[in-house]
Amino acid sequence: MQHRMKFMVPCLMGLERLVADELKKLGLSEVRAENARVFCQGSLGDLARMNIGLRCGARVLLVLAEFHAESFEELFQGTRAVRWEGMIPRDGAFPVKGYSLSSQLHSVPACQSIVKKAVSQRLGQAYGVEWLPETGETYQIQFSVMKDEVLLCLDTSGAGLYQRGYRAVGVEAPLRETLAAALVLLAHYRGLDPFCDPFCGSGTICIEAALIAKNRAPGLNRRFAAQSWRALDGSIWMDAVEEALDGEYHRSYDIWGGDIDPRAVRIAQENAVKAEVEDTVRFEVADARRFYAHEPYGRVVTNPPYGERLLTPEEAGRLYHDFGAAARLLPEGWGVNILSSYEDLEHAFGQKARRRRKLYNGMLKCDLYQFGKV
């Protein structure tokens, strides 16, 4: 395989710049952000480093081909021309999934079938067999067709990168770890200021803040699909882990999470242990409506109930009003960052946000409201 390869990192809408910054810090070249995805160039070693180290990206896709296709024949021939045997062994399983937007080839099931057929034909010819068992490791093929431009990739991650491995159990309406990390980074928290989440739930935001403060790679405690691929030398993963561990900081931090639900607090404490940050973050039962901090400066980053599932809109409005009254009593050096889909949040909170960013929590359109020091 070529020394330099192209990668694509999908992400939630609104996080492209953060992912691009992460890739640049990891040393990737030719970083280019588009809507909900970021491209870059790197080596096989970078493949491992990205999977282990990315905080905000959804997964790492290895780009194998790009071509124009307006017909199924063009899709078939373009797919068949790829040297799939360089990555997929004779017994490898190669499921296909993908999407099509603004293209002549708008039927996703049909595209899926054509790609599968083309890869099967190529591999069958390469291995001299008429039937491929697909009993070995999985090589997930992902395609995208956007404005008749086809992208063929292999998913190196397997489970999404948000699955860090520390949250076996969650409370209702959980926040994905990748978005939680993004909220912490957008609040400009780097481990120096006191950090608080008064609606901590299962502790995701505080745990991601602790990982960021310690500069601990979020993927150290999990496996990735490409670790089982025979075409990749296992040493690239050991090297990436060693590099990540060498980059960790060992200082004391002030990271606190509170929740009115004792069960949520217990789960948050258990998750902190799984994430190996129980010495860095503390959780306790507390009412956000009475939240206060004595330090002259700090960061609040929180994801309170929206009035969608856990509370009625009226209950959410009253909660934001009471939390806003408490937050306005904080010392001047504090910044308050709230992710919510509640449309009248600023009115209920009693203050105009200094900055407002559009983000998505899954499929739910939200805003990140940034009050006070940003």
GROMACS .gro file of C-alpha atoms in nm:
model
  374
    1MET     CA    1   0.000   0.000   0.000
    2GLN     CA    2   0.108   0.359  -0.062
    3HIS     CA    3   0.300   0.530   0.216
    4ARG     CA    4   0.074   0.837   0.232
    5MET     CA    5  -0.298   0.772   0.250
    6LYS     CA    6  -0.613   0.977   0.256
    7PHE     CA    7  -0.849   0.962   0.554
    8MET     CA    8  -1.195   1.098   0.622
    9VAL     CA    9  -1.325   1.168   0.972
   10PRO     CA   10  -1.704   1.218   0.987
   11CYS     CA   11  -1.834   1.434   1.271
   12LEU     CA   12  -2.145   1.604   1.402
   13MET     CA   13  -2.245   1.923   1.218
   14GLY     CA   14  -2.080   2.218   1.387
   15LEU     CA   15  -1.771   2.027   1.508
   16GLU     CA   16  -1.572   2.034   1.182
   17ARG     CA   17  -1.327   2.304   1.297
   18LEU     CA   18  -1.257   2.124   1.625
   19VAL     CA   19  -1.187   1.797   1.443
   20ALA     CA   20  -0.964   1.977   1.191
   21ASP     CA   21  -0.768   2.135   1.478
   22GLU     CA   22  -0.729   1.794   1.644
   23LEU     CA   23  -0.595   1.640   1.322
   24LYS     CA   24  -0.343   1.922   1.279
   25LYS     CA   25  -0.223   1.876   1.637
   26LEU     CA   26  -0.178   1.504   1.567
   27GLY     CA   27   0.047   1.599   1.275
   28LEU     CA   28  -0.183   1.507   0.986
   29SER     CA   29  -0.133   1.702   0.662
   30GLU     CA   30  -0.363   1.854   0.398
   31VAL     CA   31  -0.646   1.888   0.651
   32ARG     CA   32  -0.967   2.004   0.482
   33ALA     CA   33  -1.306   2.046   0.650
   34GLU     CA   34  -1.641   2.004   0.474
   35ASN     CA   35  -1.995   1.972   0.609
   36ALA     CA   36  -1.991   1.700   0.877
   37ARG     CA   37  -1.658   1.553   0.763
   38VAL     CA   38  -1.289   1.635   0.759
   39PHE     CA   39  -1.026   1.499   0.518
   40CYS     CA   40  -0.653   1.462   0.579
   41GLN     CA   41  -0.341   1.282   0.459
   42GLY     CA   42  -0.133   1.052   0.675
   43SER     CA   43   0.042   0.720   0.722
   44LEU     CA   44  -0.064   0.384   0.862
   45GLY     CA   45   0.079   0.493   1.196
   46ASP     CA   46  -0.149   0.797   1.186
   47LEU     CA   47  -0.446   0.562   1.141
   48ALA     CA   48  -0.379   0.423   1.489
   49ARG     CA   49  -0.295   0.762   1.640
   50MET     CA   50  -0.623   0.913   1.514
   51ASN     CA   51  -0.838   0.631   1.647
   52ILE     CA   52  -0.676   0.644   1.989
   53GLY     CA   53  -0.642   1.022   2.018
   54LEU     CA   54  -0.940   1.192   1.850
   55ARG     CA   55  -1.192   1.341   2.094
   56CYS     CA   56  -1.458   1.488   1.863
   57GLY     CA   57  -1.451   1.279   1.543
   58ALA     CA   58  -1.709   1.003   1.487
   59ARG     CA   59  -1.478   0.745   1.327
   60VAL     CA   60  -1.171   0.714   1.102
   61LEU     CA   61  -1.231   0.606   0.743
   62LEU     CA   62  -0.948   0.504   0.509
   63VAL     CA   63  -1.028   0.645   0.162
   64LEU     CA   64  -0.950   0.390  -0.111
   65ALA     CA   65  -1.107   0.553  -0.416
   66GLU     CA   66  -1.274   0.869  -0.547
   67PHE     CA   67  -1.443   0.885  -0.887
   68HIS     CA   68  -1.739   1.030  -1.077
   69ALA     CA   69  -2.040   0.805  -1.143
   70GLU     CA   70  -2.380   0.884  -1.289
   71SER     CA   71  -2.469   0.525  -1.385
   72PHE     CA   72  -2.458   0.187  -1.211
   73GLU     CA   73  -2.205   0.071  -1.470
   74GLU     CA   74  -1.971   0.358  -1.378
   75LEU     CA   75  -2.018   0.275  -1.008
   76PHE     CA   76  -1.945  -0.093  -1.073
   77GLN     CA   77  -1.635  -0.034  -1.284
   78GLY     CA   78  -1.498   0.233  -1.049
   79THR     CA   79  -1.544   0.003  -0.750
   80ARG     CA   80  -1.399  -0.302  -0.928
   81ALA     CA   81  -1.086  -0.105  -1.022
   82VAL     CA   82  -0.989  -0.069  -0.652
   83ARG     CA   83  -0.721  -0.310  -0.528
   84TRP     CA   84  -0.942  -0.454  -0.251
   85GLU     CA   85  -0.721  -0.763  -0.217
   86GLY     CA   86  -0.450  -0.539  -0.075
   87MET     CA   87  -0.661  -0.499   0.240
   88ILE     CA   88  -0.930  -0.771   0.249
   89PRO     CA   89  -0.806  -1.132   0.286
   90ARG     CA   90  -0.971  -1.432   0.123
   91ASP     CA   91  -1.194  -1.505   0.424
   92GLY     CA   92  -1.259  -1.141   0.521
   93ALA     CA   93  -1.616  -1.024   0.575
   94PHE     CA   94  -1.693  -0.705   0.380
   95PRO     CA   95  -2.040  -0.565   0.453
   96VAL     CA   96  -2.132  -0.248   0.263
   97LYS     CA   97  -2.321   0.059   0.380
   98GLY     CA   98  -2.340   0.420   0.273
   99TYR     CA   99  -2.552   0.711   0.157
  100SER     CA  100  -2.636   0.918  -0.151
  101LEU     CA  101  -2.714   1.290  -0.168
  102SER     CA  102  -2.801   1.508  -0.469
  103SER     CA  103  -2.692   1.237  -0.716
  104GLN     CA  104  -2.823   1.045  -1.016
  105LEU     CA  105  -2.765   0.724  -0.822
  106HIS     CA  106  -3.015   0.803  -0.549
  107SER     CA  107  -3.114   0.447  -0.447
  108VAL     CA  108  -2.893   0.353  -0.154
  109PRO     CA  109  -2.989  -0.021  -0.156
  110ALA     CA  110  -2.908  -0.040  -0.530
  111CYS     CA  111  -2.570   0.133  -0.478
  112GLN     CA  112  -2.502  -0.101  -0.188
  113SER     CA  113  -2.572  -0.404  -0.406
  114ILE     CA  114  -2.354  -0.279  -0.695
  115VAL     CA  115  -2.057  -0.204  -0.467
  116LYS     CA  116  -2.088  -0.545  -0.299
  117LYS     CA  117  -2.104  -0.722  -0.637
  118ALA     CA  118  -1.802  -0.532  -0.774
  119VAL     CA  119  -1.587  -0.602  -0.467
  120SER     CA  120  -1.692  -0.970  -0.467
  121GLN     CA  121  -1.599  -1.005  -0.832
  122ARG     CA  122  -1.261  -0.837  -0.780
  123LEU     CA  123  -1.174  -1.047  -0.474
  124GLY     CA  124  -1.299  -1.369  -0.634
  125GLN     CA  125  -1.075  -1.313  -0.933
  126ALA     CA  126  -0.777  -1.213  -0.715
  127TYR     CA  127  -0.807  -1.528  -0.498
  128GLY     CA  128  -0.917  -1.762  -0.778
  129VAL     CA  129  -1.246  -1.860  -0.616
  130GLU     CA  130  -1.611  -1.835  -0.715
  131TRP     CA  131  -1.740  -1.809  -0.359
  132LEU     CA  132  -1.604  -1.598  -0.072
  133PRO     CA  133  -1.680  -1.741   0.277
  134GLU     CA  134  -1.666  -1.406   0.468
  135THR     CA  135  -1.600  -1.595   0.792
  136GLY     CA  136  -1.298  -1.387   0.902
  137GLU     CA  137  -1.253  -1.038   1.044
  138THR     CA  138  -1.482  -0.756   0.932
  139TYR     CA  139  -1.370  -0.496   0.678
  140GLN     CA  140  -1.665  -0.254   0.678
  141ILE     CA  141  -1.693  -0.080   0.340
  142GLN     CA  142  -1.850   0.265   0.346
  143PHE     CA  143  -1.949   0.457   0.036
  144SER     CA  144  -2.082   0.806  -0.017
  145VAL     CA  145  -2.225   0.951  -0.337
  146MET     CA  146  -2.248   1.330  -0.323
  147LYS     CA  147  -2.330   1.527  -0.638
  148ASP     CA  148  -2.230   1.218  -0.842
  149GLU     CA  149  -1.887   1.199  -0.675
  150VAL     CA  150  -1.823   0.856  -0.522
  151LEU     CA  151  -1.603   0.796  -0.220
  152LEU     CA  152  -1.514   0.438  -0.122
  153CYS     CA  153  -1.370   0.381   0.225
  154LEU     CA  154  -1.287   0.117   0.483
  155ASP     CA  155  -1.399   0.189   0.839
  156THR     CA  156  -1.094   0.146   1.063
  157SER     CA  157  -1.277   0.222   1.390
  158GLY     CA  158  -1.560  -0.031   1.416
  159ALA     CA  159  -1.777   0.102   1.697
  160GLY     CA  160  -1.804   0.484   1.684
  161LEU     CA  161  -1.526   0.678   1.855
  162TYR     CA  162  -1.777   0.812   2.108
  163GLN     CA  163  -1.779   0.462   2.261
  164ARG     CA  164  -1.479   0.520   2.486
  165GLY     CA  165  -1.551   0.213   2.695
  166TYR     CA  166  -1.619   0.384   3.027
  167ARG     CA  167  -1.995   0.418   3.011
  168ALA     CA  168  -2.148   0.073   3.043
  169VAL     CA  169  -2.463   0.216   3.201
  170GLY     CA  170  -2.615   0.558   3.150
  171VAL     CA  171  -2.904   0.763   3.275
  172GLU     CA  172  -3.184   0.890   3.055
  173ALA     CA  173  -3.107   1.121   2.762
  174PRO     CA  174  -2.729   1.059   2.757
  175LEU     CA  175  -2.487   1.291   2.578
  176ARG     CA  176  -2.241   1.132   2.337
  177GLU     CA  177  -1.882   1.148   2.456
  178THR     CA  178  -1.760   1.315   2.135
  179LEU     CA  179  -2.008   1.600   2.178
  180ALA     CA  180  -1.930   1.629   2.550
  181ALA     CA  181  -1.559   1.667   2.464
  182ALA     CA  182  -1.648   1.931   2.204
  183LEU     CA  183  -1.845   2.132   2.462
  184VAL     CA  184  -1.544   2.129   2.695
  185LEU     CA  185  -1.309   2.243   2.417
  186LEU     CA  186  -1.551   2.515   2.297
  187ALA     CA  187  -1.555   2.648   2.655
  188HIS     CA  188  -1.175   2.686   2.622
  189TYR     CA  189  -1.114   2.459   2.921
  190ARG     CA  190  -0.762   2.313   2.927
  191GLY     CA  191  -0.731   2.201   3.287
  192LEU     CA  192  -0.620   2.521   3.459
  193ASP     CA  193  -0.953   2.665   3.582
  194PRO     CA  194  -1.206   2.506   3.818
  195PHE     CA  195  -1.464   2.315   3.611
  196CYS     CA  196  -1.826   2.236   3.704
  197ASP     CA  197  -2.127   2.057   3.557
  198PRO     CA  198  -2.431   2.115   3.785
  199PHE     CA  199  -2.651   1.878   3.576
  200CYS     CA  200  -2.390   1.604   3.546
  201GLY     CA  201  -2.616   1.303   3.480
  202SER     CA  202  -2.392   1.002   3.413
  203GLY     CA  203  -2.084   1.226   3.434
  204THR     CA  204  -1.988   1.237   3.066
  205ILE     CA  205  -1.897   1.608   3.045
  206CYS     CA  206  -1.686   1.600   3.362
  207ILE     CA  207  -1.510   1.280   3.257
  208GLU     CA  208  -1.427   1.427   2.915
  209ALA     CA  209  -1.301   1.742   3.092
  210ALA     CA  210  -1.078   1.523   3.308
  211LEU     CA  211  -0.941   1.341   3.001
  212ILE     CA  212  -0.870   1.677   2.836
  213ALA     CA  213  -0.709   1.819   3.153
  214LYS     CA  214  -0.480   1.515   3.181
  215ASN     CA  215  -0.421   1.509   2.803
  216ARG     CA  216  -0.526   1.145   2.821
  217ALA     CA  217  -0.614   0.990   2.484
  218PRO     CA  218  -0.983   0.888   2.494
  219GLY     CA  219  -0.936   0.563   2.298
  220LEU     CA  220  -0.679   0.392   2.522
  221ASN     CA  221  -0.929   0.155   2.687
  222ARG     CA  222  -1.095   0.008   2.377
  223ARG     CA  223  -1.024  -0.187   2.059
  224PHE     CA  224  -1.068  -0.081   1.698
  225ALA     CA  225  -1.169  -0.278   1.389
  226ALA     CA  226  -0.837  -0.225   1.213
  227GLN     CA  227  -0.641  -0.385   1.500
  228SER     CA  228  -0.752  -0.722   1.358
  229TRP     CA  229  -0.661  -0.647   0.998
  230ARG     CA  230  -0.383  -0.872   0.869
  231ALA     CA  231  -0.250  -0.606   0.631
  232LEU     CA  232  -0.157  -0.380   0.924
  233ASP     CA  233   0.145  -0.431   1.145
  234GLY     CA  234   0.038  -0.456   1.511
  235SER     CA  235   0.332  -0.239   1.614
  236ILE     CA  236   0.154   0.076   1.488
  237TRP     CA  237  -0.100   0.037   1.770
  238MET     CA  238   0.165  -0.020   2.038
  239ASP     CA  239   0.358   0.283   1.915
  240ALA     CA  240   0.042   0.498   1.921
  241VAL     CA  241  -0.043   0.388   2.276
  242GLU     CA  242   0.312   0.456   2.396
  243GLU     CA  243   0.310   0.802   2.237
  244ALA     CA  244  -0.028   0.881   2.398
  245LEU     CA  245   0.086   0.771   2.743
  246ASP     CA  246   0.407   0.974   2.714
  247GLY     CA  247   0.198   1.286   2.644
  248GLU     CA  248  -0.014   1.267   2.961
  249TYR     CA  249  -0.002   1.534   3.231
  250HIS     CA  250   0.009   1.451   3.601
  251ARG     CA  251  -0.119   1.748   3.799
  252SER     CA  252  -0.409   1.816   4.035
  253TYR     CA  253  -0.736   1.949   3.892
  254ASP     CA  254  -1.061   2.090   4.027
  255ILE     CA  255  -1.340   1.917   3.833
  256TRP     CA  256  -1.683   1.877   3.996
  257GLY     CA  257  -2.015   1.735   3.888
  258GLY     CA  258  -2.345   1.758   4.072
  259ASP     CA  259  -2.688   1.608   4.011
  260ILE     CA  260  -3.011   1.604   4.211
  261ASP     CA  261  -3.053   1.230   4.137
  262PRO     CA  262  -2.844   1.008   4.371
  263ARG     CA  263  -2.859   0.720   4.119
  264ALA     CA  264  -2.706   0.942   3.847
  265VAL     CA  265  -2.427   1.043   4.084
  266ARG     CA  266  -2.350   0.677   4.164
  267ILE     CA  267  -2.333   0.595   3.792
  268ALA     CA  268  -2.110   0.898   3.728
  269GLN     CA  269  -1.872   0.781   4.001
  270GLU     CA  270  -1.862   0.430   3.853
  271ASN     CA  271  -1.797   0.570   3.505
  272ALA     CA  272  -1.512   0.783   3.639
  273VAL     CA  273  -1.350   0.468   3.777
  274LYS     CA  274  -1.388   0.292   3.439
  275ALA     CA  275  -1.232   0.595   3.268
  276GLU     CA  276  -0.947   0.594   3.524
  277VAL     CA  277  -1.011   0.957   3.623
  278GLU     CA  278  -1.168   0.898   3.966
  279ASP     CA  279  -0.869   1.079   4.120
  280THR     CA  280  -0.933   1.383   3.898
  281VAL     CA  281  -1.311   1.441   3.915
  282ARG     CA  282  -1.557   1.436   4.205
  283PHE     CA  283  -1.934   1.392   4.196
  284GLU     CA  284  -2.196   1.465   4.460
  285VAL     CA  285  -2.570   1.500   4.501
  286ALA     CA  286  -2.654   1.869   4.456
  287ASP     CA  287  -2.934   2.097   4.334
  288ALA     CA  288  -2.831   2.311   4.033
  289ARG     CA  289  -3.079   2.579   4.140
  290ARG     CA  290  -2.856   2.643   4.442
  291PHE     CA  291  -2.526   2.614   4.258
  292TYR     CA  292  -2.245   2.844   4.368
  293ALA     CA  293  -1.865   2.854   4.352
  294HIS     CA  294  -1.632   3.073   4.560
  295GLU     CA  295  -1.330   3.067   4.327
  296PRO     CA  296  -1.286   3.397   4.136
  297TYR     CA  297  -1.287   3.224   3.796
  298GLY     CA  298  -1.388   2.896   3.637
  299ARG     CA  299  -1.595   2.717   3.374
  300VAL     CA  300  -1.948   2.576   3.387
  301VAL     CA  301  -2.029   2.338   3.101
  302THR     CA  302  -2.364   2.162   3.123
  303ASN     CA  303  -2.640   1.983   2.933
  304PRO     CA  304  -2.956   2.031   3.140
  305PRO     CA  305  -3.296   1.873   3.056
  306TYR     CA  306  -3.445   2.027   2.740
  307GLY     CA  307  -3.814   1.990   2.806
  308GLU     CA  308  -3.822   1.720   2.536
  309ARG     CA  309  -3.809   1.392   2.729
  310LEU     CA  310  -3.728   1.438   3.097
  311LEU     CA  311  -3.930   1.754   3.174
  312THR     CA  312  -4.222   1.941   3.023
  313PRO     CA  313  -4.131   2.271   2.849
  314GLU     CA  314  -4.288   2.460   3.141
  315GLU     CA  315  -4.080   2.267   3.396
  316ALA     CA  316  -3.765   2.322   3.189
  317GLY     CA  317  -3.838   2.698   3.173
  318ARG     CA  318  -3.871   2.720   3.551
  319LEU     CA  319  -3.552   2.519   3.597
  320TYR     CA  320  -3.355   2.746   3.361
  321HIS     CA  321  -3.495   3.052   3.539
  322ASP     CA  322  -3.381   2.926   3.878
  323PHE     CA  323  -3.041   2.811   3.747
  324GLY     CA  324  -2.994   3.148   3.574
  325ALA     CA  325  -3.061   3.330   3.901
  326ALA     CA  326  -2.794   3.115   4.071
  327ALA     CA  327  -2.544   3.154   3.784
  328ARG     CA  328  -2.569   3.535   3.792
  329LEU     CA  329  -2.435   3.527   4.150
  330LEU     CA  330  -2.110   3.361   4.038
  331PRO     CA  331  -1.791   3.572   4.049
  332GLU     CA  332  -1.722   3.776   3.735
  333GLY     CA  333  -1.447   3.544   3.609
  334TRP     CA  334  -1.685   3.253   3.546
  335GLY     CA  335  -1.808   3.140   3.203
  336VAL     CA  336  -2.134   2.944   3.177
  337ASN     CA  337  -2.186   2.717   2.875
  338ILE     CA  338  -2.526   2.551   2.827
  339LEU     CA  339  -2.624   2.306   2.550
  340SER     CA  340  -2.999   2.302   2.495
  341SER     CA  341  -3.273   2.276   2.234
  342TYR     CA  342  -3.504   2.490   2.452
  343GLU     CA  343  -3.584   2.783   2.220
  344ASP     CA  344  -3.661   3.042   2.487
  345LEU     CA  345  -3.355   2.967   2.699
  346GLU     CA  346  -3.210   3.319   2.712
  347HIS     CA  347  -3.542   3.464   2.828
  348ALA     CA  348  -3.582   3.192   3.094
  349PHE     CA  349  -3.218   3.220   3.200
  350GLY     CA  350  -3.258   3.596   3.237
  351GLN     CA  351  -2.956   3.696   3.032
  352LYS     CA  352  -2.848   3.733   2.669
  353ALA     CA  353  -2.576   3.489   2.565
  354ARG     CA  354  -2.244   3.640   2.465
  355ARG     CA  355  -2.215   3.373   2.197
  356ARG     CA  356  -2.450   3.115   2.049
  357ARG     CA  357  -2.339   2.815   1.838
  358LYS     CA  358  -2.557   2.573   1.645
  359LEU     CA  359  -2.483   2.208   1.726
  360TYR     CA  360  -2.657   1.872   1.701
  361ASN     CA  361  -2.711   1.627   1.986
  362GLY     CA  362  -2.772   1.319   1.772
  363MET     CA  363  -3.050   1.430   1.534
  364LEU     CA  364  -3.172   1.700   1.773
  365LYS     CA  365  -3.081   2.055   1.672
  366CYS     CA  366  -2.942   2.246   1.971
  367ASP     CA  367  -2.759   2.563   2.058
  368LEU     CA  368  -2.457   2.610   2.279
  369TYR     CA  369  -2.526   2.926   2.480
  370GLN     CA  370  -2.212   3.089   2.620
  371PHE     CA  371  -2.265   3.339   2.901
  372GLY     CA  372  -2.012   3.551   3.087
  373LYS     CA  373  -1.643   3.489   3.027
  374VAL     CA  374  -1.597   3.291   2.702
   0.00000   0.00000   0.00000
